[in-house]
Amino acid sequence: MIDISRFRVPPGQGVDLADHDPRDLADFTGSKAEGKALIRDQSHRLDALQEHLYADGRHRVLLVLQAMDTAGKDSTIRHVFGAVDPIGVRVAPFKKPSERELAHDYLWRVHSQVPGNGEIAIFNRSHYEDVLVVRVRSLVPEESWRKRYDHINDFERLLADEGTTIVKCFLNVSFEEQAERLQARIDRPDKRWKFSSGDLDERKLWPDYMAAYEEAISRTSTDHAPWYVVPADRKWFRNLVVSRILLDTLGGLDLDWPEPEEGIEDIVVV
Ligand code: ATP
Ligand code: MG
């Protein structure tokens, strides 16, 4: 079992991403094949916990996934939730805001996607884009995005107070690994559709993005909505860690089975 606490960012602690090795394996000593087998096993356990969460119907779970391009947000979701009943899980992707979305405050589109009772929602990108790409690309003035760390903390506090358990993962891929993955997208005809030359423009701004991530993670990792910096250069280990984080999160909830109808235990179905 991996000790995931080392990836968790303590509240109030400044994060220097240079201190987080994207190839870190923590205390895991197994092979890649063993790691993959463990992910499959954990995915089945997550399925059982999700059913319990759904039946219990009192808790809501939100997983926020943030990362640079090619770090593997989609693939993480596929592997971690591979065995989970799709009925209880909803993925909400946040792309460039539409005109209608831009006509509202930046949390408007986000709040409408939060999980309901018994549900797990996965944010593939999130409100954090509003202090990441928005900051790096100067899409709003600094005096506006600077206020957003406090808004975000207040928003997440509200969700937590109202029964949402929040975990946030930054999939930490290295600059070098991103180059290889982008190159693979160009070199492989079946992957070329995934390549966008815009990704190269973002890559040129890597140091600015790292600075934006560091400040966002440092200022918004709280007890009720912690950030995990997940090593992401090895795909299987990234999946294993995110899966473990979710198992621990759901396992920590006080889940009950609903009261069955009274007097049914003696019924014999003929
Ligand atoms: P993939 O490339 O794997 O399909 P993706 O999440 O990168 O997944 P894209 O459609 O390539 O999806 O990119 C979405 C883009 O939308 C990203 O560049 C992201 O920074 C941008 N985006 C998301 N939220 C906002 C926002 N609030 N303001 C401006 N841009 C945003
Ligand atoms: Mg993309």
mmCIF file of C-alpha atoms and ligand atoms in Angstrom:
data_model
loop_
_atom_site.group_PDB
_atom_site.id
_atom_site.type_symbol
_atom_site.label_atom_id
_atom_site.label_comp_id
_atom_site.label_asym_id
_atom_site.label_seq_id
_atom_site.Cartn_x
_atom_site.Cartn_y
_atom_site.Cartn_z
ATOM 1 C CA MET A 1 0.000 0.000 0.000
ATOM 2 C CA ILE A 2 1.332 3.417 -0.931
ATOM 3 C CA ASP A 3 1.694 6.131 1.634
ATOM 4 C CA ILE A 4 -0.121 8.912 -0.189
ATOM 5 C CA SER A 5 0.293 11.414 2.638
ATOM 6 C CA ARG A 6 3.668 12.407 1.198
ATOM 7 C CA PHE A 7 1.907 13.761 -1.872
ATOM 8 C CA ARG A 8 -0.566 15.798 0.121
ATOM 9 C CA VAL A 9 0.157 19.512 0.467
ATOM 10 C CA PRO A 10 -0.313 20.655 4.091
ATOM 11 C CA PRO A 11 -2.467 23.787 4.484
ATOM 12 C CA GLY A 12 -0.473 26.983 4.467
ATOM 13 C CA GLN A 13 2.663 25.364 3.109
ATOM 14 C CA GLY A 14 4.353 26.974 0.119
ATOM 15 C CA VAL A 15 4.881 24.540 -2.739
ATOM 16 C CA ASP A 16 8.014 24.458 -4.853
ATOM 17 C CA LEU A 17 7.303 22.054 -7.689
ATOM 18 C CA ALA A 18 11.032 21.587 -8.214
ATOM 19 C CA ASP A 19 10.930 19.595 -4.954
ATOM 20 C CA HIS A 20 8.346 17.172 -6.359
ATOM 21 C CA ASP A 21 9.915 14.470 -8.503
ATOM 22 C CA PRO A 22 7.531 13.403 -11.313
ATOM 23 C CA ARG A 23 9.169 9.953 -11.176
ATOM 24 C CA ASP A 24 8.848 9.500 -7.419
ATOM 25 C CA LEU A 25 7.581 6.036 -6.458
ATOM 26 C CA ALA A 26 7.180 6.796 -2.750
ATOM 27 C CA ASP A 27 7.473 3.572 -0.763
ATOM 28 C CA PHE A 28 6.135 1.390 -3.591
ATOM 29 C CA THR A 29 8.556 -1.426 -4.299
ATOM 30 C CA GLY A 30 6.452 -3.554 -6.665
ATOM 31 C CA SER A 31 6.902 -3.902 -10.418
ATOM 32 C CA LYS A 32 4.939 -2.078 -13.080
ATOM 33 C CA ALA A 33 2.887 -5.232 -13.692
ATOM 34 C CA GLU A 34 2.102 -5.483 -9.993
ATOM 35 C CA GLY A 35 1.163 -1.826 -9.955
ATOM 36 C CA LYS A 36 -1.246 -2.338 -12.838
ATOM 37 C CA ALA A 37 -2.842 -5.357 -11.181
ATOM 38 C CA LEU A 38 -3.307 -3.294 -8.054
ATOM 39 C CA ILE A 39 -5.069 -0.536 -10.002
ATOM 40 C CA ARG A 40 -7.549 -3.075 -11.417
ATOM 41 C CA ASP A 41 -8.186 -4.458 -7.964
ATOM 42 C CA GLN A 42 -8.625 -0.973 -6.514
ATOM 43 C CA SER A 43 -10.984 -0.002 -9.296
ATOM 44 C CA HIS A 44 -13.294 -2.867 -8.262
ATOM 45 C CA ARG A 45 -13.126 -1.737 -4.658
ATOM 46 C CA LEU A 46 -13.948 1.771 -5.771
ATOM 47 C CA ASP A 47 -16.967 0.363 -7.595
ATOM 48 C CA ALA A 48 -18.213 -1.264 -4.385
ATOM 49 C CA LEU A 49 -17.664 1.961 -2.426
ATOM 50 C CA GLN A 50 -19.417 4.005 -5.100
ATOM 51 C CA GLU A 51 -22.473 1.749 -4.830
ATOM 52 C CA HIS A 52 -22.451 2.259 -1.088
ATOM 53 C CA LEU A 53 -22.119 6.033 -1.527
ATOM 54 C CA TYR A 54 -25.059 6.010 -3.930
ATOM 55 C CA ALA A 55 -27.218 3.856 -1.646
ATOM 56 C CA ASP A 56 -26.372 5.975 1.392
ATOM 57 C CA GLY A 57 -27.317 9.105 -0.555
ATOM 58 C CA ARG A 58 -26.062 11.640 1.989
ATOM 59 C CA HIS A 59 -22.566 12.426 0.764
ATOM 60 C CA ARG A 60 -21.190 14.080 -2.342
ATOM 61 C CA VAL A 61 -17.657 13.606 -3.663
ATOM 62 C CA LEU A 62 -15.731 15.966 -5.917
ATOM 63 C CA LEU A 63 -12.430 15.076 -7.583
ATOM 64 C CA VAL A 64 -10.634 17.986 -9.252
ATOM 65 C CA LEU A 65 -8.013 17.073 -11.846
ATOM 66 C CA GLN A 66 -5.593 19.700 -13.072
ATOM 67 C CA ALA A 67 -2.498 19.239 -15.215
ATOM 68 C CA MET A 68 -0.435 20.471 -18.108
ATOM 69 C CA ASP A 69 -1.257 18.981 -21.524
ATOM 70 C CA THR A 70 -0.386 15.284 -21.995
ATOM 71 C CA ALA A 71 -0.184 14.618 -18.252
ATOM 72 C CA GLY A 72 -3.096 12.262 -18.793
ATOM 73 C CA LYS A 73 -6.258 13.547 -17.163
ATOM 74 C CA ASP A 74 -8.523 11.539 -19.467
ATOM 75 C CA SER A 75 -6.481 8.394 -19.194
ATOM 76 C CA THR A 76 -6.361 8.649 -15.394
ATOM 77 C CA ILE A 77 -10.152 8.829 -15.282
ATOM 78 C CA ARG A 78 -10.423 5.812 -17.609
ATOM 79 C CA HIS A 79 -8.123 3.635 -15.519
ATOM 80 C CA VAL A 80 -9.145 4.717 -12.039
ATOM 81 C CA PHE A 81 -12.876 4.528 -12.745
ATOM 82 C CA GLY A 82 -12.656 1.682 -15.273
ATOM 83 C CA ALA A 83 -14.687 -0.736 -13.167
ATOM 84 C CA VAL A 84 -16.983 1.830 -11.573
ATOM 85 C CA ASP A 85 -20.660 1.917 -12.545
ATOM 86 C CA PRO A 86 -21.026 4.969 -14.821
ATOM 87 C CA ILE A 87 -24.409 5.702 -13.277
ATOM 88 C CA GLY A 88 -22.843 7.132 -10.118
ATOM 89 C CA VAL A 89 -19.983 9.064 -11.692
ATOM 90 C CA ARG A 90 -20.130 12.194 -13.829
ATOM 91 C CA VAL A 91 -17.213 13.804 -15.645
ATOM 92 C CA ALA A 92 -17.420 17.562 -16.166
ATOM 93 C CA PRO A 93 -14.826 18.967 -18.581
ATOM 94 C CA PHE A 94 -14.050 22.680 -18.451
ATOM 95 C CA LYS A 95 -12.863 24.054 -21.762
ATOM 96 C CA LYS A 96 -12.528 27.636 -22.931
ATOM 97 C CA PRO A 97 -15.651 29.384 -21.613
ATOM 98 C CA SER A 98 -18.484 30.052 -24.052
ATOM 99 C CA GLU A 99 -19.881 33.545 -24.563
ATOM 100 C CA ARG A 100 -22.767 32.703 -22.269
ATOM 101 C CA GLU A 101 -20.368 31.479 -19.589
ATOM 102 C CA LEU A 102 -18.206 34.579 -19.969
ATOM 103 C CA ALA A 103 -21.281 36.704 -19.406
ATOM 104 C CA HIS A 104 -21.398 35.386 -15.823
ATOM 105 C CA ASP A 105 -18.972 35.217 -12.935
ATOM 106 C CA TYR A 106 -16.348 32.500 -13.422
ATOM 107 C CA LEU A 107 -17.786 30.176 -10.774
ATOM 108 C CA TRP A 108 -21.244 30.130 -12.344
ATOM 109 C CA ARG A 109 -20.527 27.315 -14.769
ATOM 110 C CA VAL A 110 -18.577 25.447 -12.099
ATOM 111 C CA HIS A 111 -21.202 25.531 -9.387
ATOM 112 C CA SER A 112 -23.774 24.017 -11.719
ATOM 113 C CA GLN A 113 -21.584 20.933 -12.169
ATOM 114 C CA VAL A 114 -20.865 20.040 -8.540
ATOM 115 C CA PRO A 115 -21.952 16.575 -7.382
ATOM 116 C CA GLY A 116 -25.372 15.897 -5.908
ATOM 117 C CA ASN A 117 -26.216 13.448 -3.131
ATOM 118 C CA GLY A 118 -24.674 10.024 -3.629
ATOM 119 C CA GLU A 119 -22.725 11.226 -6.642
ATOM 120 C CA ILE A 120 -19.050 11.444 -7.583
ATOM 121 C CA ALA A 121 -18.202 14.305 -9.933
ATOM 122 C CA ILE A 122 -14.839 14.539 -11.658
ATOM 123 C CA PHE A 123 -13.722 17.950 -12.869
ATOM 124 C CA ASN A 124 -11.464 17.563 -15.885
ATOM 125 C CA ARG A 125 -9.912 21.026 -15.492
ATOM 126 C CA SER A 126 -11.888 23.269 -13.204
ATOM 127 C CA HIS A 127 -12.292 26.694 -11.609
ATOM 128 C CA TYR A 128 -8.508 26.596 -11.151
ATOM 129 C CA GLU A 129 -8.140 27.499 -14.837
ATOM 130 C CA ASP A 130 -9.327 30.919 -13.719
ATOM 131 C CA VAL A 131 -6.079 31.427 -11.791
ATOM 132 C CA LEU A 132 -3.905 29.410 -14.216
ATOM 133 C CA VAL A 133 -4.431 30.004 -17.949
ATOM 134 C CA VAL A 134 -6.291 33.213 -17.116
ATOM 135 C CA ARG A 135 -3.295 34.464 -15.132
ATOM 136 C CA VAL A 136 -0.604 33.240 -17.532
ATOM 137 C CA ARG A 137 -2.442 34.622 -20.569
ATOM 138 C CA SER A 138 -3.545 37.812 -18.782
ATOM 139 C CA LEU A 139 -7.159 37.169 -19.761
ATOM 140 C CA VAL A 140 -8.339 39.396 -16.925
ATOM 141 C CA PRO A 141 -6.383 42.103 -15.047
ATOM 142 C CA GLU A 142 -4.176 40.947 -12.181
ATOM 143 C CA GLU A 143 -6.321 42.785 -9.614
ATOM 144 C CA SER A 144 -9.209 40.524 -10.678
ATOM 145 C CA TRP A 145 -7.494 37.137 -10.671
ATOM 146 C CA ARG A 146 -5.648 37.918 -7.419
ATOM 147 C CA LYS A 147 -8.977 37.988 -5.602
ATOM 148 C CA ARG A 148 -9.908 34.583 -6.901
ATOM 149 C CA TYR A 149 -7.835 32.514 -4.471
ATOM 150 C CA ASP A 150 -10.059 33.809 -1.682
ATOM 151 C CA HIS A 151 -13.217 33.253 -3.748
ATOM 152 C CA ILE A 152 -12.135 29.690 -4.459
ATOM 153 C CA ASN A 153 -11.404 28.965 -0.814
ATOM 154 C CA ASP A 154 -14.789 30.367 0.162
ATOM 155 C CA PHE A 155 -16.536 28.394 -2.584
ATOM 156 C CA GLU A 156 -14.897 25.133 -1.552
ATOM 157 C CA ARG A 157 -15.673 25.872 2.095
ATOM 158 C CA LEU A 158 -19.324 26.287 1.154
ATOM 159 C CA LEU A 159 -19.353 22.982 -0.709
ATOM 160 C CA ALA A 160 -17.630 21.201 2.173
ATOM 161 C CA ASP A 161 -19.969 22.709 4.779
ATOM 162 C CA GLU A 162 -22.917 21.477 2.740
ATOM 163 C CA GLY A 163 -21.695 17.884 2.579
ATOM 164 C CA THR A 164 -19.216 17.663 -0.303
ATOM 165 C CA THR A 165 -15.921 15.887 0.196
ATOM 166 C CA ILE A 166 -13.320 17.464 -2.076
ATOM 167 C CA VAL A 167 -9.947 16.153 -3.245
ATOM 168 C CA LYS A 168 -7.747 17.880 -5.785
ATOM 169 C CA CYS A 169 -4.967 16.282 -7.808
ATOM 170 C CA PHE A 170 -2.289 18.034 -9.806
ATOM 171 C CA LEU A 171 -0.840 15.474 -12.208
ATOM 172 C CA ASN A 172 2.805 16.487 -12.162
ATOM 173 C CA VAL A 173 4.413 15.645 -15.492
ATOM 174 C CA SER A 174 7.933 16.862 -16.304
ATOM 175 C CA PHE A 175 8.867 19.226 -19.119
ATOM 176 C CA GLU A 176 10.975 16.461 -20.676
ATOM 177 C CA GLU A 177 8.226 13.850 -20.496
ATOM 178 C CA GLN A 178 5.761 16.279 -22.055
ATOM 179 C CA ALA A 179 8.128 16.718 -25.028
ATOM 180 C CA GLU A 180 8.175 12.944 -25.556
ATOM 181 C CA ARG A 181 4.421 12.627 -25.318
ATOM 182 C CA LEU A 182 3.786 15.518 -27.699
ATOM 183 C CA GLN A 183 6.312 14.067 -30.131
ATOM 184 C CA ALA A 184 4.584 10.680 -29.925
ATOM 185 C CA ARG A 185 1.304 12.354 -30.838
ATOM 186 C CA ILE A 186 2.920 13.788 -33.945
ATOM 187 C CA ASP A 187 4.772 10.612 -34.901
ATOM 188 C CA ARG A 188 1.865 8.193 -34.522
ATOM 189 C CA PRO A 189 -0.816 8.544 -37.210
ATOM 190 C CA ASP A 190 -3.478 7.184 -34.839
ATOM 191 C CA LYS A 191 -2.583 9.807 -32.197
ATOM 192 C CA ARG A 192 -2.162 12.796 -34.496
ATOM 193 C CA TRP A 193 -5.778 13.885 -33.990
ATOM 194 C CA LYS A 194 -4.904 14.651 -30.386
ATOM 195 C CA PHE A 195 -2.169 17.083 -31.327
ATOM 196 C CA SER A 196 -2.925 20.761 -31.262
ATOM 197 C CA SER A 197 -0.239 23.264 -32.197
ATOM 198 C CA GLY A 198 -1.706 25.444 -29.440
ATOM 199 C CA ASP A 199 -0.203 22.948 -26.979
ATOM 200 C CA LEU A 200 3.253 24.089 -28.154
ATOM 201 C CA ASP A 201 2.357 27.702 -27.384
ATOM 202 C CA GLU A 202 1.373 26.720 -23.846
ATOM 203 C CA ARG A 203 4.576 24.692 -23.519
ATOM 204 C CA LYS A 204 6.628 27.813 -24.221
ATOM 205 C CA LEU A 205 5.030 29.335 -21.136
ATOM 206 C CA TRP A 206 5.963 26.363 -18.895
ATOM 207 C CA PRO A 207 7.755 28.435 -16.188
ATOM 208 C CA ASP A 208 4.802 30.820 -15.965
ATOM 209 C CA TYR A 209 2.409 27.898 -15.599
ATOM 210 C CA MET A 210 4.555 26.325 -12.889
ATOM 211 C CA ALA A 211 4.578 29.610 -10.965
ATOM 212 C CA ALA A 212 0.797 29.869 -11.334
ATOM 213 C CA TYR A 213 0.320 26.261 -10.171
ATOM 214 C CA GLU A 214 2.618 26.789 -7.211
ATOM 215 C CA GLU A 215 0.692 29.795 -5.989
ATOM 216 C CA ALA A 216 -2.707 28.187 -6.613
ATOM 217 C CA ILE A 217 -1.799 24.974 -4.805
ATOM 218 C CA SER A 218 -0.074 26.798 -1.934
ATOM 219 C CA ARG A 219 -2.987 29.121 -1.334
ATOM 220 C CA THR A 220 -5.862 26.666 -1.703
ATOM 221 C CA SER A 221 -4.733 23.412 -0.102
ATOM 222 C CA THR A 222 -6.956 23.150 2.966
ATOM 223 C CA ASP A 223 -8.032 20.401 5.335
ATOM 224 C CA HIS A 224 -11.439 20.211 3.678
ATOM 225 C CA ALA A 225 -10.120 20.468 0.105
ATOM 226 C CA PRO A 226 -6.519 19.230 0.029
ATOM 227 C CA TRP A 227 -4.230 19.253 -2.983
ATOM 228 C CA TYR A 228 -2.119 16.239 -3.913
ATOM 229 C CA VAL A 229 0.876 16.643 -6.199
ATOM 230 C CA VAL A 230 0.804 13.316 -8.050
ATOM 231 C CA PRO A 231 3.973 12.108 -9.806
ATOM 232 C CA ALA A 232 2.822 11.636 -13.401
ATOM 233 C CA ASP A 233 5.818 10.665 -15.548
ATOM 234 C CA ARG A 234 4.950 6.994 -15.040
ATOM 235 C CA LYS A 235 1.371 6.565 -16.131
ATOM 236 C CA TRP A 236 0.688 3.424 -14.106
ATOM 237 C CA PHE A 237 2.003 5.001 -10.908
ATOM 238 C CA ARG A 238 -0.038 8.161 -11.493
ATOM 239 C CA ASN A 239 -3.167 5.995 -11.810
ATOM 240 C CA LEU A 240 -2.265 3.995 -8.742
ATOM 241 C CA VAL A 241 -1.867 7.115 -6.617
ATOM 242 C CA VAL A 242 -5.104 8.775 -7.756
ATOM 243 C CA SER A 243 -6.951 5.506 -7.228
ATOM 244 C CA ARG A 244 -5.513 5.203 -3.717
ATOM 245 C CA ILE A 245 -6.491 8.795 -2.901
ATOM 246 C CA LEU A 246 -10.088 8.071 -3.906
ATOM 247 C CA LEU A 247 -10.252 4.809 -1.998
ATOM 248 C CA ASP A 248 -9.001 6.546 1.125
ATOM 249 C CA THR A 249 -11.449 9.402 0.605
ATOM 250 C CA LEU A 250 -14.512 7.200 0.120
ATOM 251 C CA GLY A 251 -13.309 4.768 2.765
ATOM 252 C CA GLY A 252 -13.165 7.672 5.239
ATOM 253 C CA LEU A 253 -16.850 8.538 4.804
ATOM 254 C CA ASP A 254 -19.371 7.306 7.279
ATOM 255 C CA LEU A 255 -21.513 5.257 4.883
ATOM 256 C CA ASP A 256 -24.641 3.385 5.899
ATOM 257 C CA TRP A 257 -27.052 1.197 3.975
ATOM 258 C CA PRO A 258 -30.556 2.678 3.834
ATOM 259 C CA GLU A 259 -33.168 1.083 6.089
ATOM 260 C CA PRO A 260 -34.877 -1.714 4.142
ATOM 261 C CA GLU A 261 -38.654 -2.056 4.055
ATOM 262 C CA GLU A 262 -39.924 -3.387 7.343
ATOM 263 C CA GLY A 263 -40.692 -7.107 7.700
ATOM 264 C CA ILE A 264 -39.179 -8.284 4.431
ATOM 265 C CA GLU A 265 -36.563 -10.633 5.869
ATOM 266 C CA ASP A 266 -38.988 -13.579 6.081
ATOM 267 C CA ILE A 267 -40.395 -13.200 2.590
ATOM 268 C CA VAL A 268 -39.850 -16.187 0.327
ATOM 269 C CA VAL A 269 -40.182 -15.332 -3.327
ATOM 270 C CA VAL A 270 -42.105 -18.045 -5.190
HETATM 271 P P1 ATP B 1 -7.219 17.166 -24.268
HETATM 272 O O1 ATP B 1 -6.268 18.088 -24.943
HETATM 273 O O2 ATP B 1 -6.575 15.999 -23.612
HETATM 274 O O3 ATP B 1 -8.393 16.791 -25.114
HETATM 275 P P2 ATP B 1 -7.828 19.427 -22.639
HETATM 276 O O4 ATP B 1 -8.409 19.525 -21.255
HETATM 277 O O5 ATP B 1 -6.461 19.968 -22.833
HETATM 278 O O6 ATP B 1 -7.909 17.931 -23.046
HETATM 279 P P3 ATP B 1 -8.578 21.143 -24.755
HETATM 280 O O7 ATP B 1 -9.868 21.347 -25.474
HETATM 281 O O8 ATP B 1 -7.354 20.805 -25.486
HETATM 282 O O9 ATP B 1 -8.856 20.097 -23.596
HETATM 283 O O10 ATP B 1 -8.236 22.436 -23.913
HETATM 284 C C1 ATP B 1 -9.124 23.129 -23.158
HETATM 285 C C2 ATP B 1 -8.538 24.512 -23.043
HETATM 286 O O11 ATP B 1 -9.474 25.330 -22.394
HETATM 287 C C3 ATP B 1 -7.271 24.524 -22.223
HETATM 288 O O12 ATP B 1 -6.246 25.165 -22.938
HETATM 289 C C4 ATP B 1 -7.656 25.333 -21.001
HETATM 290 O O13 ATP B 1 -6.602 26.092 -20.485
HETATM 291 C C5 ATP B 1 -8.765 26.194 -21.576
HETATM 292 N N1 ATP B 1 -9.637 26.706 -20.518
HETATM 293 C C6 ATP B 1 -10.296 26.024 -19.573
HETATM 294 N N2 ATP B 1 -10.924 26.861 -18.719
HETATM 295 C C7 ATP B 1 -10.641 28.106 -19.137
HETATM 296 C C8 ATP B 1 -10.976 29.401 -18.674
HETATM 297 N N3 ATP B 1 -11.744 29.567 -17.596
HETATM 298 N N4 ATP B 1 -10.521 30.458 -19.359
HETATM 299 C C9 ATP B 1 -9.745 30.296 -20.436
HETATM 300 N N5 ATP B 1 -9.384 29.097 -20.932
HETATM 301 C C10 ATP B 1 -9.807 28.018 -20.292
HETATM 302 MG MG MG B 2 -5.474 19.948 -24.744
#
